C-alpha positions as a Markdown table, in Angstrom:
| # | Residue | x | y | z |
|---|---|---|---|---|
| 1 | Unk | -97.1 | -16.2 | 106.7 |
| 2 | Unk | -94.0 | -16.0 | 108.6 |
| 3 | Unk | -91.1 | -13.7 | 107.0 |
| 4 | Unk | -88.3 | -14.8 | 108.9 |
| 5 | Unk | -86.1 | -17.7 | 107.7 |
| 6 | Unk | -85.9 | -21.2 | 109.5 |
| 7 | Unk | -82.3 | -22.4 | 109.7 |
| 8 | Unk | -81.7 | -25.0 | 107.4 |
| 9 | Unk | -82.7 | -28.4 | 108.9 |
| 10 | Unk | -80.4 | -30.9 | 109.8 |
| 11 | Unk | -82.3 | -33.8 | 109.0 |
| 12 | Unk | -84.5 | -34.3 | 106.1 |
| 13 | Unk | -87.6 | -36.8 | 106.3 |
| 14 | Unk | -85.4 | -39.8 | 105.7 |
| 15 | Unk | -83.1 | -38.8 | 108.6 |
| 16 | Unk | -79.9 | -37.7 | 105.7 |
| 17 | Unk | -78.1 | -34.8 | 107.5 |
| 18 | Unk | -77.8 | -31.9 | 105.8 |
| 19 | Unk | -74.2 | -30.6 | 106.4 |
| 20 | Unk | -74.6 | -26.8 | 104.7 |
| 21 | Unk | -71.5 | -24.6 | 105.4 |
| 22 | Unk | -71.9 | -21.0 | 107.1 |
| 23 | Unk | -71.7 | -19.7 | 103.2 |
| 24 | Unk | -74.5 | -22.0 | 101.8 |
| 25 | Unk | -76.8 | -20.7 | 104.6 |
| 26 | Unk | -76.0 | -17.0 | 103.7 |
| 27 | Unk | -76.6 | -17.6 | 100.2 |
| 28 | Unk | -79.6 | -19.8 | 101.0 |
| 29 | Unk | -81.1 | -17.0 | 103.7 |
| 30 | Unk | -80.4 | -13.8 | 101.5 |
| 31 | Unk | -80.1 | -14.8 | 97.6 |
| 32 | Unk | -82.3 | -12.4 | 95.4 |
| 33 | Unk | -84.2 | -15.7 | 94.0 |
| 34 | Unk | -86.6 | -18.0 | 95.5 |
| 35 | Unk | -84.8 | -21.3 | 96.7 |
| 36 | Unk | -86.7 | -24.1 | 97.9 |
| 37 | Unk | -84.6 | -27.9 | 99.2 |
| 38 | Unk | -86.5 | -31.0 | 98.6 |
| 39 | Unk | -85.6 | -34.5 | 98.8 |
| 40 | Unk | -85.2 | -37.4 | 96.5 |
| 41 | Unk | -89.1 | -38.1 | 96.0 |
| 42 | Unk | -89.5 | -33.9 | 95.7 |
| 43 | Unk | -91.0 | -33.2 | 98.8 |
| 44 | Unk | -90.3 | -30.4 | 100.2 |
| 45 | Unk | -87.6 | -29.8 | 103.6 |
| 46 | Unk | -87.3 | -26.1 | 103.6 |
| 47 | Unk | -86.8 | -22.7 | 102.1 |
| 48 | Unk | -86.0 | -19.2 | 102.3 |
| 49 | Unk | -87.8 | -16.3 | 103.0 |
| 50 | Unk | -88.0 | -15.6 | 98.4 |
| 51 | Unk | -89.5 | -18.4 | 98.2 |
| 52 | Unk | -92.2 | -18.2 | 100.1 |
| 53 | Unk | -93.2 | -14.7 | 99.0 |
| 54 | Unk | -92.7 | -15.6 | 95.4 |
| 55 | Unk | -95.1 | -19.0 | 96.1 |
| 56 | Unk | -97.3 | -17.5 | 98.4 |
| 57 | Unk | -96.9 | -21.0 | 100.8 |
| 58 | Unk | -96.1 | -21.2 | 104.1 |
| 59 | Unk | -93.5 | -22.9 | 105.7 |
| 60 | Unk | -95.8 | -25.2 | 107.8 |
| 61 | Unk | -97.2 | -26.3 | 105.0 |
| 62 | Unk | -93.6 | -28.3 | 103.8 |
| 63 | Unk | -94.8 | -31.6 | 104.4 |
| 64 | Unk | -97.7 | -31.9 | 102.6 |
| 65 | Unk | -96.0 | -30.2 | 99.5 |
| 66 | Unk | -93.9 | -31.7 | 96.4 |
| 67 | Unk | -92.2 | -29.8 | 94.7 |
| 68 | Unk | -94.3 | -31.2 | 91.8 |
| 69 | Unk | -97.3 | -29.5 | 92.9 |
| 70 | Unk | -95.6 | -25.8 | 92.5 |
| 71 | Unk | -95.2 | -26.4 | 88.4 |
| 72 | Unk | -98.0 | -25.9 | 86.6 |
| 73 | Unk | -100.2 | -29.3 | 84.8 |
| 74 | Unk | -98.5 | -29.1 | 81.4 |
| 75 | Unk | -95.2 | -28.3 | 82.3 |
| 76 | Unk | -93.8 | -32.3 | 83.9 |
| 77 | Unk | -90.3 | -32.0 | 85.6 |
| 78 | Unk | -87.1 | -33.2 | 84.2 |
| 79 | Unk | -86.1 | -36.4 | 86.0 |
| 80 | Unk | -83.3 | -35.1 | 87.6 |
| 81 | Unk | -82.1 | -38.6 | 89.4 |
| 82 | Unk | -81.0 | -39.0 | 86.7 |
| 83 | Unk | -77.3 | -37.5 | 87.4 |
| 84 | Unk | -75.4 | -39.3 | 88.8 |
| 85 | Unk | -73.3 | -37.7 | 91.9 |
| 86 | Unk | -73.3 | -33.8 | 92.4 |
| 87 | Unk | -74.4 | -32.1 | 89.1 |
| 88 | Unk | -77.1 | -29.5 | 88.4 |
| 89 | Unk | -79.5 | -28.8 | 84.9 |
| 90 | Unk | -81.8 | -25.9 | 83.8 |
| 91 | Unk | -84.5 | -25.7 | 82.2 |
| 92 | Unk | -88.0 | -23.1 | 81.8 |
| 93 | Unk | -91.1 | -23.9 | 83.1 |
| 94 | Unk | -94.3 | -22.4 | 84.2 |
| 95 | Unk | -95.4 | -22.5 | 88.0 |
| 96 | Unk | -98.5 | -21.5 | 89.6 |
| 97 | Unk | -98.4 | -19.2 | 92.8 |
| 98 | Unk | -100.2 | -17.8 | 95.0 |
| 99 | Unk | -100.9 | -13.6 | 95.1 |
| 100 | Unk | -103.6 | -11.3 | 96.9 |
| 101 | Unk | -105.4 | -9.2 | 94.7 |
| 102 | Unk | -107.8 | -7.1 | 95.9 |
| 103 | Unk | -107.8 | -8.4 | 99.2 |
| 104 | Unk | -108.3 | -12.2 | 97.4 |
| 105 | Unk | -106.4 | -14.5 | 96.9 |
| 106 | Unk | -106.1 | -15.9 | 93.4 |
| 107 | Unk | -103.5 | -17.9 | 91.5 |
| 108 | Unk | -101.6 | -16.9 | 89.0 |
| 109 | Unk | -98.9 | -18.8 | 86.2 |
| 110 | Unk | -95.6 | -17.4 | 86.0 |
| 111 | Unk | -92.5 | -18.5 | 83.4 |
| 112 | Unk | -89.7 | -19.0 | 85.5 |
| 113 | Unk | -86.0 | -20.6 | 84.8 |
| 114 | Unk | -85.0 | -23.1 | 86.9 |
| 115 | Unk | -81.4 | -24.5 | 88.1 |
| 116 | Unk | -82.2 | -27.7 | 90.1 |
| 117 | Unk | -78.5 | -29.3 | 91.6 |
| 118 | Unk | -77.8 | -32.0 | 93.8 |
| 119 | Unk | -76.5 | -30.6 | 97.2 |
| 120 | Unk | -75.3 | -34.7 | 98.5 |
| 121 | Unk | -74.4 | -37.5 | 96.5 |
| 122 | Unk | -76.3 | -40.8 | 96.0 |
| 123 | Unk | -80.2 | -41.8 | 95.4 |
| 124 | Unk | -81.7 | -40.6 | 98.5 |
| 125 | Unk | -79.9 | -37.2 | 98.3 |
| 126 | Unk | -81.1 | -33.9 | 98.4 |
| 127 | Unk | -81.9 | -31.2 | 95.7 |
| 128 | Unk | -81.8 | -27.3 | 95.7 |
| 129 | Unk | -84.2 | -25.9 | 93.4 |
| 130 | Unk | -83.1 | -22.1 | 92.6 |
| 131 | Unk | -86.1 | -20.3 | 90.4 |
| 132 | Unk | -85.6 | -16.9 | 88.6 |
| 133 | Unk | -89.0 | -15.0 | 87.2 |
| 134 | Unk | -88.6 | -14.6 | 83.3 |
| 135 | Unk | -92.0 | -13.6 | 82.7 |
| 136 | Unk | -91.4 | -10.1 | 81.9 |
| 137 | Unk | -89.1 | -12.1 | 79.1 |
| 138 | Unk | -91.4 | -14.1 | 78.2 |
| 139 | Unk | -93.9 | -11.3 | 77.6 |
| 140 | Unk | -91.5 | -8.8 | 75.6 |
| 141 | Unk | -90.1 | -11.6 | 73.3 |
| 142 | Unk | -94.2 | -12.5 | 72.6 |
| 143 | Unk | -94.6 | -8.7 | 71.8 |
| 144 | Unk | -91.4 | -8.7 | 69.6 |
| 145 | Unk | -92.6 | -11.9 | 67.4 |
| 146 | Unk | -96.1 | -10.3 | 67.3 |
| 147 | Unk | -94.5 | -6.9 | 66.0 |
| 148 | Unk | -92.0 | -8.8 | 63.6 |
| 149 | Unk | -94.8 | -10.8 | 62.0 |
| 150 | Unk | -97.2 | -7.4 | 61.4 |
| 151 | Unk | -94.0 | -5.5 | 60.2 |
| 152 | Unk | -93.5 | -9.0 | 57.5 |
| 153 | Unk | -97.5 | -9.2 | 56.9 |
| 154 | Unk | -97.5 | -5.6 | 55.9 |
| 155 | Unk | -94.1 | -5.5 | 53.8 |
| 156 | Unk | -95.6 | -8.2 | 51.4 |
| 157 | Unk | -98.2 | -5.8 | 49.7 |
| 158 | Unk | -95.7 | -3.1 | 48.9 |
| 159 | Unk | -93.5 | -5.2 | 47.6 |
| 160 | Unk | -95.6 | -6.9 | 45.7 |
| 161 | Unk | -96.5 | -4.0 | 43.9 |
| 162 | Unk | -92.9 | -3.0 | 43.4 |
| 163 | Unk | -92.5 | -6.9 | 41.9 |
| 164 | Unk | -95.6 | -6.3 | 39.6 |
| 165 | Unk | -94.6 | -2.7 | 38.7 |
| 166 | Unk | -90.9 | -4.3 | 37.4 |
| 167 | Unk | -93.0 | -6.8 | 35.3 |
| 168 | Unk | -94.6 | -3.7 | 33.9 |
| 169 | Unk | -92.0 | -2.0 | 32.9 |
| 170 | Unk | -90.3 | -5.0 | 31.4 |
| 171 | Unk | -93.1 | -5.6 | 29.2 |
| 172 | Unk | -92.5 | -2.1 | 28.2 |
| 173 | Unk | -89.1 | -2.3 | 27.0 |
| 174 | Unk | -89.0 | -5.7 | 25.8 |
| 175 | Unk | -91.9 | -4.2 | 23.4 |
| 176 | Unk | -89.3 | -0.9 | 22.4 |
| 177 | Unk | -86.3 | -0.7 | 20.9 |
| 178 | Unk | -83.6 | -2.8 | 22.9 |
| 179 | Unk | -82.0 | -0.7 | 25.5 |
| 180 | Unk | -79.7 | -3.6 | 26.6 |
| 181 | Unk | -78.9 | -1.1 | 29.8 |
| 182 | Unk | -82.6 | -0.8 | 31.2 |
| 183 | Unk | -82.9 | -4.6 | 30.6 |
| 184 | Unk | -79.7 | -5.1 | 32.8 |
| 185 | Unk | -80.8 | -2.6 | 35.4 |
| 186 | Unk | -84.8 | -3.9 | 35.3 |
| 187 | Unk | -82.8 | -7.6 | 36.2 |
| 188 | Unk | -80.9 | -6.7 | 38.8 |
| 189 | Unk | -84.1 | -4.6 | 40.4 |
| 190 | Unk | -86.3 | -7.8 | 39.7 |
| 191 | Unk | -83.8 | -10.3 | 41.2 |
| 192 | Unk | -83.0 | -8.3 | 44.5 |
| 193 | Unk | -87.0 | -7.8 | 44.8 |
| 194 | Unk | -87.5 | -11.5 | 44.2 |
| 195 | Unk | -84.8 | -12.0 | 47.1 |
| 196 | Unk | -86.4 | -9.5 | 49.8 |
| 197 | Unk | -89.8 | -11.9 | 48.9 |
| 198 | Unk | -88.5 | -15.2 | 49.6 |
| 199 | Unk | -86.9 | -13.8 | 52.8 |
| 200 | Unk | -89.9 | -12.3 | 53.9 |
| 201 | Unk | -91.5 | -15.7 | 53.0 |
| 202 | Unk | -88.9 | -17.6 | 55.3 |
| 203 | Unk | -89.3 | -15.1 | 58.1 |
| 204 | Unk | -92.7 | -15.8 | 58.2 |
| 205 | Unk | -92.1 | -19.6 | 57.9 |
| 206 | Unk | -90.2 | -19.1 | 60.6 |
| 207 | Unk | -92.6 | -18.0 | 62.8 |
| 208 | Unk | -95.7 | -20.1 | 61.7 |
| 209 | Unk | -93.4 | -22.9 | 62.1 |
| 210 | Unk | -91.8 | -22.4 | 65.7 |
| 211 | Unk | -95.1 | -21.5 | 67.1 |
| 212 | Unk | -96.1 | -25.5 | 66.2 |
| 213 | Unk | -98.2 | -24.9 | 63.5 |
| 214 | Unk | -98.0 | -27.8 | 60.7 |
| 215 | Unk | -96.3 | -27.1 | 57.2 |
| 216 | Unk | -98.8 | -26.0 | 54.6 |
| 217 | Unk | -100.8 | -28.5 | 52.1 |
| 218 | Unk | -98.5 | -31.0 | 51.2 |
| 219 | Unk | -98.8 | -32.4 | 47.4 |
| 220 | Unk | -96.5 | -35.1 | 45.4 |
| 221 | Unk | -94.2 | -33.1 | 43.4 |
| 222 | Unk | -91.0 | -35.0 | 41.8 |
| 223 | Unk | -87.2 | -34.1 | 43.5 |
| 224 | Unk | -85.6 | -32.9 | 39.8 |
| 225 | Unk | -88.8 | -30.2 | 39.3 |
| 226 | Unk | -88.2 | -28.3 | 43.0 |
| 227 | Unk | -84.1 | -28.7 | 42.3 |
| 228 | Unk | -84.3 | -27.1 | 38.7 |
| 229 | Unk | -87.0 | -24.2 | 40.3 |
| 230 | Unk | -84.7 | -23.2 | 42.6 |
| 231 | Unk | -81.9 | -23.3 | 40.2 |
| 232 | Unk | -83.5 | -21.0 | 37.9 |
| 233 | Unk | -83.8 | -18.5 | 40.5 |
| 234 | Unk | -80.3 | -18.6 | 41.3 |
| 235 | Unk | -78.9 | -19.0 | 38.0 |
| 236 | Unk | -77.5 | -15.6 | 37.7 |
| 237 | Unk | -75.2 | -16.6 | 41.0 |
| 238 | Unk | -74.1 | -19.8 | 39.3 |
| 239 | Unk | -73.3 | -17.9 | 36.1 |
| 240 | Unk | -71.6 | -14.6 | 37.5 |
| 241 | Unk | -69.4 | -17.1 | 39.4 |
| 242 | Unk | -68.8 | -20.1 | 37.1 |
| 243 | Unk | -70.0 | -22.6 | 39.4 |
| 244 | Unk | -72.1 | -25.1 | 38.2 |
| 245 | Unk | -74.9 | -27.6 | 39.1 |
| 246 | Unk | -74.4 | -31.3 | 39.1 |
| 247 | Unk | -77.9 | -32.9 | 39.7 |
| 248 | Unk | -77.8 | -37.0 | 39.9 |
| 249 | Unk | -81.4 | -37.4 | 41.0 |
| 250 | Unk | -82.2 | -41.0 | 39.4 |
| 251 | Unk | -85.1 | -40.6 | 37.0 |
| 252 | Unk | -86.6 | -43.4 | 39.2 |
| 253 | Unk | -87.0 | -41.4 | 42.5 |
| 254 | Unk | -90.5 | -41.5 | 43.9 |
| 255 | Unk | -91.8 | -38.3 | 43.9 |
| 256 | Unk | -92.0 | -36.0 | 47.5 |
| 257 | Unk | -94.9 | -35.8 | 49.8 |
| 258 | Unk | -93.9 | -31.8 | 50.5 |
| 259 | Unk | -95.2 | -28.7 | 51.0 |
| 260 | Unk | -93.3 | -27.9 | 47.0 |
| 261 | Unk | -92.7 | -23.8 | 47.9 |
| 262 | Unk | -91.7 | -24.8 | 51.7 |
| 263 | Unk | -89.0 | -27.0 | 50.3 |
| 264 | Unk | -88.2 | -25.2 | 47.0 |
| 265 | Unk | -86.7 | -22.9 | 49.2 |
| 266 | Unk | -85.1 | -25.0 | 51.5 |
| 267 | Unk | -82.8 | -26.0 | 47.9 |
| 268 | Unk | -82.7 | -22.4 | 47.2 |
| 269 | Unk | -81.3 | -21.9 | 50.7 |
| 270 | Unk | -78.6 | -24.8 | 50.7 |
| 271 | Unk | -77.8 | -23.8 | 46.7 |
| 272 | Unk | -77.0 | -19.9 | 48.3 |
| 273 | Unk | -74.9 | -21.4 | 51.0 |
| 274 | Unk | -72.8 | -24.0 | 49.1 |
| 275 | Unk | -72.3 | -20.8 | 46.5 |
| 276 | Unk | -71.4 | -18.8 | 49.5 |
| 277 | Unk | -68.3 | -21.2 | 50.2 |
| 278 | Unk | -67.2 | -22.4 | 47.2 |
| 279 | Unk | -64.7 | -21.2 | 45.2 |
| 280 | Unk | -65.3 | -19.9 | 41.5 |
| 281 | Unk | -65.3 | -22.6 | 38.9 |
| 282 | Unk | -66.3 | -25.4 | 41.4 |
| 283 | Unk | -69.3 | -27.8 | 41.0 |
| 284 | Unk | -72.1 | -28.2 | 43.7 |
| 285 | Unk | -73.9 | -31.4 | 43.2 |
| 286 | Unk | -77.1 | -32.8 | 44.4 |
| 287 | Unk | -78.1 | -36.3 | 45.3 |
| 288 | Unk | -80.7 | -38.4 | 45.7 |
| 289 | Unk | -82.1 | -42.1 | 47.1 |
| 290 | Unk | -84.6 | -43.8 | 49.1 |
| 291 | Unk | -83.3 | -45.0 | 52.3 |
| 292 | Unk | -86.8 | -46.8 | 53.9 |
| 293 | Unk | -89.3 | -46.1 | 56.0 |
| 294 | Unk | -91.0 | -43.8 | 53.5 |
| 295 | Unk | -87.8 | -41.6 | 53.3 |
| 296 | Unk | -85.8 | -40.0 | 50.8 |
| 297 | Unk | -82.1 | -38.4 | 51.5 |
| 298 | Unk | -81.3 | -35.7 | 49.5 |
| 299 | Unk | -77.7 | -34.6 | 49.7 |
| 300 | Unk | -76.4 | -31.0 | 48.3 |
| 301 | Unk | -72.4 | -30.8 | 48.7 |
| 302 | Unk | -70.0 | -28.1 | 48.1 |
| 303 | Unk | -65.9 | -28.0 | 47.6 |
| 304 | Unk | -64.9 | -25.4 | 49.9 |
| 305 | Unk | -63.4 | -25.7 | 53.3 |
| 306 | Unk | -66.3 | -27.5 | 54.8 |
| 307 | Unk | -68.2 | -27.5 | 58.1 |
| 308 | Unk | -65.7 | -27.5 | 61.7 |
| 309 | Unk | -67.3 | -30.0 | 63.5 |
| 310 | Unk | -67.9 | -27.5 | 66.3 |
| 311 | Unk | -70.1 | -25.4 | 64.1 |
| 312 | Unk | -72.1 | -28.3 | 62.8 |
| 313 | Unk | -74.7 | -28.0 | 65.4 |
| 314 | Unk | -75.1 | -24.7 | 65.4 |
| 315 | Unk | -74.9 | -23.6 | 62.0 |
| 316 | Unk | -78.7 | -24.3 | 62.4 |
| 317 | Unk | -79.7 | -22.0 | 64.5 |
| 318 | Unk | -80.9 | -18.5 | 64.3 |
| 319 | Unk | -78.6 | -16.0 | 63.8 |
| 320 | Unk | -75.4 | -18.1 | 63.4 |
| 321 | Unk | -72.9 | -18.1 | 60.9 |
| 322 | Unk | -69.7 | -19.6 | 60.0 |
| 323 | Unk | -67.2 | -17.3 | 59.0 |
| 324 | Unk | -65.0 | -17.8 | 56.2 |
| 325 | Unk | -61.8 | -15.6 | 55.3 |
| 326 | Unk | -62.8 | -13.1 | 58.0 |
| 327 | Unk | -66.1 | -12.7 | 56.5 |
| 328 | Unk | -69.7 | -13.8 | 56.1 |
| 329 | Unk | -72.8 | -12.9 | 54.1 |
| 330 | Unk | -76.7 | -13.3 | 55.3 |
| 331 | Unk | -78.3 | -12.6 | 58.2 |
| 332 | Unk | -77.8 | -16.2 | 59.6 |
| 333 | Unk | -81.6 | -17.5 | 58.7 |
| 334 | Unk | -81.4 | -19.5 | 55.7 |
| 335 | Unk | -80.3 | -22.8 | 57.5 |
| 336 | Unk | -82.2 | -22.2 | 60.5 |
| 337 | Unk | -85.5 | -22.0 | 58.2 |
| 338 | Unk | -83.8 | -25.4 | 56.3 |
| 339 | Unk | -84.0 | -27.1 | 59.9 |
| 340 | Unk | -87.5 | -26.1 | 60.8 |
| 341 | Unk | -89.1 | -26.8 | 57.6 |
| 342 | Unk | -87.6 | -30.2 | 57.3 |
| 343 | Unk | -88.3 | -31.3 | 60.7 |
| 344 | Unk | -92.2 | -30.1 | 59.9 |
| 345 | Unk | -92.2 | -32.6 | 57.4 |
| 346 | Unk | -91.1 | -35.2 | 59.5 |
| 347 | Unk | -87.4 | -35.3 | 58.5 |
| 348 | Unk | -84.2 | -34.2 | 59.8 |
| 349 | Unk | -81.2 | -32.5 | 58.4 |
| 350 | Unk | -77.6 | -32.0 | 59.1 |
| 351 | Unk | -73.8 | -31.7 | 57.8 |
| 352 | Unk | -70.9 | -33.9 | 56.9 |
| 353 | Unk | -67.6 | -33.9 | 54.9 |
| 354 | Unk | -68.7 | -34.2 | 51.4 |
| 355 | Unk | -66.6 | -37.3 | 49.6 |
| 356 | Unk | -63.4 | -35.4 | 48.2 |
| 357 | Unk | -63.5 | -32.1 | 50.5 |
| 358 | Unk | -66.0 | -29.5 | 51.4 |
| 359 | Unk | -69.6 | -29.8 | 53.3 |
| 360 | Unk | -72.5 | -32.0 | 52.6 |
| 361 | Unk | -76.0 | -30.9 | 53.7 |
| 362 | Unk | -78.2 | -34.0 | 54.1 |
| 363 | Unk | -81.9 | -34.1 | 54.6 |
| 364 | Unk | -84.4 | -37.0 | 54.5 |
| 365 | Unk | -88.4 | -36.2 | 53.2 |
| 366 | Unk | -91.1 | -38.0 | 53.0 |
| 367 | Unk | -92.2 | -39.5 | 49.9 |
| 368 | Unk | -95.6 | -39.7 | 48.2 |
């Protein structure tokens, strides 16, 4: 394998000159990452010395190559002719190159990031495929999830024993002369347990869930049940603020085809957020309709100062928020969780100006 670079060529395969400036051909011929050219069709006119290291090819091998065959089976290619003029895109994929080991050589697949952009204008033009190795990444944020979901796997027996232990004691009092101060302190202790389990619940969720695996068994279960469940956990929110809970699900709503504790908390969520942005007094309703296809829209809207349409996107990914008078509760899951479980039931969800002022959080499930 040769180590020094060809100049650039000044012709590709279909004769279209390749007019690089003196600065393109410094970059091309010493950039840290591997760089390969290619043309329309993918196959392969040149590239620098990175490249052919990092693939193990060599450069008299060009013409029989597309750039296709670098990228591994299951990861296809973007079809980038489809921008128009100069433009670039990135995406990850996985490629398979060639290494010595042992004196052997062997394949293996890497994760890589890839910026692929359109050095000349037109159809038959010419692409610059720049590749950056993210497999280290790709390995540490593995080990990360793995450790996260051990850490949540172990938390739950603790603090289930805590939860059970509470009970305990509450049987205990309620059985005793009233101590209205124990009862008070035994609810707030039970309630911020209860909390820590659903989130513990949704981090796992979470993770089952943006692996691919499929939502849990699924089970008819009417609207108006999971809605007054997840009110009745977060009553004492609704009460403390004097906010209160409009539900106009029609009596006549086909019952869901859910996974009823997946989407119980999915409510739960949306009732914590609309709570979190509303001001006290105000009334968070929920409502309720088939819309076809074997769909129901469920809508739960605030009054507060709504969703900048900026944020609306966003807002359902990890770790976002949307601050409000300089400040913002959570840890930025609760809508993220919202988004995966919904789309695992074969729905979507997203946000629009409720009817008078504030957000509306729409979702469509299946029904039974």
């Amino acid at each position: 394998m040769s180590s020094e670079t060809a100049p650039l060529p000044h012709l590709d395969h279909t004769g279209v000159a390749l007019n690089a400036d003196a600065r393109f051909r410094h970059v091309f011929a010493e950039g840290f990452d591997p760089i390969l050219l290619t043309d329309y069709r993918g196959r392969i006119l040149d590239g620098n010395r990175q490249a052919l290291n990092f693939f193990g090819i060599d450069r008299r091998s060009f013409p029989q190559i597309n750039i296709r065959d670098l990228h591994h089976p299951a990861e296809p290619l973007p079809d980038v002719n489809k921008l128009t003029g100069p433009g670039s895109m990135s995406f990850q994929s996985r490629v398979v190159a060639g290494r010595i080991h042992e004196g052997r050589p062997r394949q293996v697949t890497l994760n890589v990031e890839v910026r692929a952009r359109r050095l000349t204008p037109g159809r038959e033009g010419t692409w610059q495929w720049i590749y950056h190795d993210i497999s280290s990444r790709v390995e540490l944020d593995a080990l990360r999830e793995d450790l996260i979901a051990m850490l949540l796997h172990d938390l739950q027996s603790p603090l289930g024993n805590v939860i059970s232990t509470l009970e305990l004691l509450r049987m205990q009092v309620d059985g005793a002369q009233p101590d209205e101060m124990m009862l008070s302190l035994l609810d707030i202790a039970s309630r911020s347990s209860g909390q820590l389990q659903r989130l513990i619940a949704s981090l796992m969720d979470i993770n089952r869930l943006e692996a691919g695996q499929p939502v849990g068994r699924q089970s008819a279960v009417p609207l108006a049940q999971l809605v007054a469940e997840a009110y009745d956990i977060e009553e004492p929110s609704f009460t403390r603020r004097g906010v209160g809970l409009e539900s106009r699900v029609p009596a006549a709503l086909p019952d869901l085809f859910v996974e009823p504790a997946v989407i119980s908390r999915v409510l739960l969520n949306l009732f914590d957020n609309a709570l979190k942005y509303s001001a006290d007094g105000e009334t968070i309703t929920v409502d309720a309709h088939t819309i076809g296809d074997g769909m129901v829209l469920v809508a739960v809207s605030d009054r507060g100062a709504g969703i900048p349409r900026e944020f609306r996107e966003v807002i359902f990914d990890k770790f976002r928020r949307v601050k409000s008078d300089g400040s913002s509760k959570g840890l930025g899951l609760g809508l993220a969780f919202c988004r995966l479980a919904v789309e695992a039931h074969g729905g979507r969800i997203w946000v629009d100006d409720a009817p008078g002022g504030g957000a509306r959080f729409n979702l469509t499930l299946p029904q039974a």
